XYZ file of C-alpha atoms in Angstrom:
350
model
C 14.445 107.680 35.951
C 12.801 109.723 33.226
C 12.313 106.960 30.668
C 9.835 108.979 28.597
C 12.508 111.615 27.968
C 15.043 108.899 27.143
C 12.666 107.319 24.663
C 12.106 110.687 22.942
C 15.881 111.330 22.769
C 16.422 107.810 21.493
C 13.789 108.008 18.778
C 15.084 111.388 17.632
C 18.570 109.906 17.610
C 17.398 106.971 15.484
C 15.768 109.375 13.046
C 18.868 111.419 12.403
C 21.578 108.841 13.005
C 21.281 107.321 9.558
C 22.837 109.221 6.705
C 19.728 109.457 4.588
C 18.979 112.111 1.991
C 16.797 114.832 3.587
C 13.884 114.031 1.267
C 13.769 110.483 2.666
C 13.783 111.321 6.344
C 10.000 111.613 6.644
C 9.621 108.052 5.344
C 11.724 106.693 8.212
C 9.532 104.948 10.763
C 9.820 105.792 14.460
C 9.974 102.067 15.112
C 12.913 101.420 12.781
C 16.320 100.091 13.794
C 18.992 102.577 14.872
C 21.308 101.479 12.083
C 20.719 100.123 8.603
C 23.172 97.174 8.673
C 21.632 95.164 11.470
C 20.156 91.671 11.539
C 17.290 92.945 13.692
C 14.933 95.132 11.674
C 11.519 96.659 12.244
C 8.820 93.982 12.511
C 6.006 94.457 10.009
C 2.419 94.597 11.275
C 3.703 95.447 14.735
C 1.169 95.287 17.578
C 2.635 96.165 20.973
C -0.428 95.014 22.920
C -0.462 91.613 21.163
C 3.272 91.172 21.862
C 2.777 92.128 25.503
C 0.037 89.512 25.734
C 2.305 86.856 24.163
C 5.010 87.611 26.712
C 2.510 87.496 29.549
C 1.261 84.131 28.286
C 4.854 82.850 28.094
C 5.284 83.541 31.814
C 1.870 82.456 33.112
C 1.382 79.233 35.030
C 4.042 76.625 35.693
C 7.249 76.914 33.678
C 8.238 79.523 31.111
C 7.852 79.376 27.339
C 11.332 80.592 26.388
C 10.735 80.016 22.663
C 7.790 82.456 22.726
C 9.951 85.041 24.493
C 12.735 84.665 21.892
C 10.222 84.932 19.050
C 9.074 88.346 20.259
C 12.150 89.912 21.828
C 14.761 88.919 19.227
C 12.613 90.081 16.298
C 11.638 93.597 17.352
C 13.712 96.779 17.239
C 14.695 98.568 20.442
C 12.042 101.215 19.723
C 9.380 98.515 19.282
C 10.454 96.849 22.535
C 9.880 100.160 24.369
C 6.269 100.128 23.099
C 5.874 96.531 24.272
C 7.149 97.527 27.742
C 4.566 100.331 27.900
C 1.760 98.046 26.723
C 2.756 95.394 29.271
C 2.685 97.907 32.125
C -0.731 99.188 30.991
C -2.328 95.752 30.663
C -0.587 93.840 33.475
C 0.282 96.660 35.878
C 3.819 95.322 36.296
C 7.231 96.018 34.828
C 8.105 93.653 31.966
C 11.839 93.607 32.759
C 11.120 92.757 36.415
C 8.819 89.892 35.441
C 11.281 88.476 32.905
C 14.109 88.862 35.386
C 12.314 86.726 37.965
C 11.307 84.087 35.368
C 14.641 83.688 33.562
C 18.201 83.004 34.654
C 21.834 83.001 33.580
C 23.152 84.245 30.255
C 19.755 83.927 28.589
C 18.307 86.394 31.108
C 21.229 88.788 30.524
C 20.556 88.829 26.769
C 16.789 89.339 27.131
C 17.128 92.133 29.704
C 19.833 93.814 27.605
C 17.578 93.782 24.551
C 14.809 95.550 26.486
C 17.029 98.559 27.239
C 17.567 101.628 25.101
C 21.075 101.571 23.595
C 22.598 104.282 25.848
C 20.901 102.760 28.904
C 22.436 99.381 28.089
C 25.884 100.920 27.565
C 25.623 102.815 30.869
C 24.455 99.642 32.638
C 27.370 97.641 31.210
C 29.884 100.331 32.201
C 28.435 100.441 35.707
C 28.685 96.641 36.044
C 32.259 96.711 34.782
C 33.220 99.016 37.656
C 31.031 97.608 40.437
C 32.632 95.755 43.330
C 36.237 94.613 43.459
C 38.199 94.763 40.229
C 37.307 96.385 36.936
C 36.411 94.819 33.607
C 38.686 97.090 31.554
C 37.648 95.312 28.342
C 34.100 96.629 28.743
C 35.261 100.236 29.235
C 37.467 99.908 26.147
C 34.876 98.159 23.926
C 32.270 100.833 24.570
C 34.265 104.059 24.835
C 36.606 103.363 21.901
C 33.755 102.547 19.511
C 30.928 105.006 20.195
C 30.321 108.305 18.386
C 30.365 111.708 20.132
C 26.556 111.758 20.284
C 26.421 108.254 21.695
C 28.979 109.103 24.385
C 27.150 112.327 25.315
C 23.902 110.379 25.776
C 25.659 107.627 27.767
C 27.110 110.336 30.050
C 23.630 111.826 30.632
C 22.027 108.437 31.286
C 24.803 107.348 33.643
C 24.460 110.491 35.749
C 20.671 110.117 35.906
C 20.665 106.386 36.677
C 23.616 106.125 39.052
C 23.854 109.572 40.641
C 27.454 110.295 39.665
C 29.233 111.276 36.486
C 30.755 108.565 34.342
C 34.016 110.519 34.421
C 34.066 110.334 38.237
C 33.308 106.615 38.135
C 36.032 105.914 35.558
C 38.551 108.153 37.352
C 37.914 106.371 40.633
C 38.320 102.949 39.058
C 41.286 103.354 36.704
C 44.660 105.067 36.914
C 47.611 106.513 35.032
C 47.636 107.079 31.303
C 44.851 104.504 30.763
C 42.562 106.678 32.893
C 43.583 109.790 30.922
C 42.727 108.137 27.590
C 39.268 107.102 28.868
C 38.623 110.582 30.304
C 39.599 112.085 26.935
C 37.183 109.741 25.115
C 34.434 110.661 27.596
C 34.654 114.345 26.625
C 33.210 113.269 23.229
C 35.545 115.801 21.649
C 36.658 113.876 18.568
C 36.546 115.915 15.359
C 33.798 114.226 13.319
C 34.307 116.136 10.069
C 35.859 114.361 7.090
C 38.483 117.032 6.462
C 42.053 115.791 5.968
C 44.942 118.193 6.496
C 47.797 116.460 4.647
C 50.558 118.555 6.223
C 49.086 118.004 9.694
C 48.774 114.255 9.017
C 52.495 114.075 8.202
C 53.263 116.083 11.355
C 51.004 113.849 13.484
C 52.717 110.730 12.118
C 56.143 112.254 12.912
C 55.010 113.263 16.414
C 53.809 109.733 17.179
C 56.982 108.212 15.701
C 59.198 110.523 17.739
C 57.094 109.866 20.844
C 57.514 106.100 20.515
C 59.736 104.186 18.134
C 62.369 106.924 17.814
C 63.094 107.392 21.515
C 63.915 105.584 24.715
C 60.634 105.284 26.610
C 57.311 106.426 25.210
C 55.564 109.809 25.375
C 52.021 108.432 25.544
C 50.375 111.885 25.638
C 51.307 112.432 21.980
C 49.480 109.199 21.074
C 46.455 110.329 23.117
C 46.328 113.779 21.478
C 46.346 112.364 17.967
C 44.306 109.156 18.432
C 41.556 110.593 20.656
C 40.975 113.916 18.909
C 41.532 113.675 15.131
C 38.769 112.612 12.730
C 38.596 109.219 11.041
C 39.708 110.209 7.510
C 42.581 112.238 8.907
C 43.723 109.331 11.107
C 43.642 106.893 8.170
C 46.050 109.297 6.427
C 48.185 109.527 9.590
C 48.422 105.703 9.681
C 49.617 105.674 6.041
C 52.226 108.362 6.743
C 53.325 106.529 9.880
C 53.960 103.381 7.850
C 56.115 105.397 5.423
C 58.157 107.040 8.185
C 58.648 104.022 10.451
C 58.299 101.074 8.082
C 55.829 99.609 10.600
C 52.078 99.492 10.967
C 50.822 101.742 13.795
C 49.324 98.669 15.531
C 52.720 96.913 15.596
C 54.299 100.010 17.152
C 51.616 100.282 19.842
C 52.181 96.596 20.694
C 55.926 97.059 21.027
C 55.778 100.406 22.861
C 52.970 99.773 25.352
C 51.434 97.067 27.474
C 48.346 96.186 29.492
C 45.157 98.233 29.348
C 46.861 101.220 27.719
C 48.005 99.057 24.820
C 44.485 97.566 24.604
C 42.709 100.933 24.478
C 45.029 102.463 21.863
C 44.756 99.320 19.708
C 40.959 99.404 20.035
C 40.858 103.066 18.923
C 43.060 102.326 15.886
C 41.035 99.227 14.956
C 37.703 101.074 15.302
C 39.018 103.892 13.107
C 40.026 101.346 10.442
C 36.849 99.215 10.690
C 34.412 98.921 13.583
C 32.934 95.754 12.080
C 36.369 94.071 11.950
C 37.081 95.229 15.535
C 33.856 93.647 16.823
C 34.423 90.497 14.740
C 37.814 90.079 16.413
C 36.341 90.692 19.886
C 33.672 88.034 19.210
C 36.256 85.569 17.908
C 38.472 86.040 20.959
C 35.476 85.684 23.291
C 34.801 82.187 21.906
C 38.079 80.675 20.732
C 39.976 78.266 22.940
C 38.632 76.758 26.150
C 35.672 78.543 27.740
C 33.699 81.553 26.586
C 33.881 85.159 27.746
C 30.107 85.486 27.859
C 30.127 89.109 29.035
C 31.855 90.172 25.773
C 29.775 87.883 23.553
C 26.502 89.126 25.072
C 27.477 92.810 25.037
C 28.416 92.802 21.347
C 25.490 90.663 20.159
C 22.991 92.830 22.072
C 24.487 96.240 21.278
C 25.278 95.708 17.570
C 22.247 93.585 16.537
C 20.386 96.440 14.868
C 23.370 98.597 13.926
C 26.024 96.656 11.977
C 25.731 92.924 12.713
C 25.600 92.147 8.959
C 29.006 93.799 8.501
C 30.422 92.119 11.620
C 29.307 88.714 10.282
C 30.883 89.307 6.901
C 34.162 90.500 8.478
C 34.149 87.464 10.780
C 33.871 85.117 7.817
C 36.494 87.043 5.843
C 39.076 87.132 8.659
C 38.526 83.701 10.248
C 37.156 81.627 7.371
C 34.206 80.414 9.474
C 30.759 81.855 10.058
C 29.908 83.693 13.272
C 26.778 81.497 13.356
C 28.885 78.290 13.480
C 31.098 79.699 16.236
C 28.127 80.684 18.412
C 26.462 77.320 17.759
C 29.565 75.412 18.825
C 30.292 77.542 21.853
C 26.941 78.056 23.583
C 23.904 75.946 24.494
C 20.222 75.971 25.369
C 18.010 79.049 25.110
C 21.096 81.252 25.369
C 22.369 79.709 22.117
C 18.931 80.006 20.499
C 18.530 83.733 21.166
C 22.106 84.531 20.088
C 21.586 82.625 16.829
C 18.390 84.620 16.205
C 20.325 87.879 16.772
C 23.050 86.576 14.483
C 20.385 86.183 11.804
C 21.028 82.847 10.133
C 24.191 81.418 8.582
């Protein structure tokens, strides 16, 4: 497990991920967040050794000081947490994640351990867990693969192979089937056009192809949906969705719902929603994880951990806009204890 290499890749990724003017790039700290719309931002006056000592103190003796752990872990960027892990190993001679794992339990432990991982490592870990043992958590495969960029998927593929000794494509192929499997395999190739070029004539043709593959015929030719939705760039697809509405008189999402079912319907809807607005997609996933009786903690944790320093501000504002309540109030009413406390910190206030 070559973590040093991962950290270098990750820090390079965080440097170039943000669309900053070239003259500003050298001002961007190596410890900064990987996105610029997160609730978790780089801690000022950062001292990895002091943080490592605080965490050690929180675990020493009888009982654990969970508040001290939250104070450090929830208020440092992923890059800063990697430095804390190094400092902890140097000063204590043990692995920080291992120590925290043995001290903590339940959902709170899952959040803390997730926060200590590099983003692609966490995604790979979540995908692996979704496919381990009997049954598959299709929602996890969909949430991650439908929303990540080409670069993110390439890195997840590399990490997965290194950590688990097999390709992610092999794992997904062995655990899913039919057209759902084919869509995931297509997404795993990280072959989406990421330019912003829109070919108007092609957009009209794509809309017609999808219409003729679905609404206009008996049965559905799902491959046509795959070809357009998994390969075309975002701006082009937004144009396709407009043209589709003109041709069919229906929103593309309504057509997918009426033409498909199960995991295939879920993955195509997720792709369309992420193309329209990732923040709104994640807001809806969070809402569904908490509404009604019980909480789907796996979804709540995965989104709060993975989006905290990327676009949590946008997710919160979409949540409020769509559901008329704050994400903060939903989390507060649906969780408890230290688990609630750390999620509220990641949520970043009302």
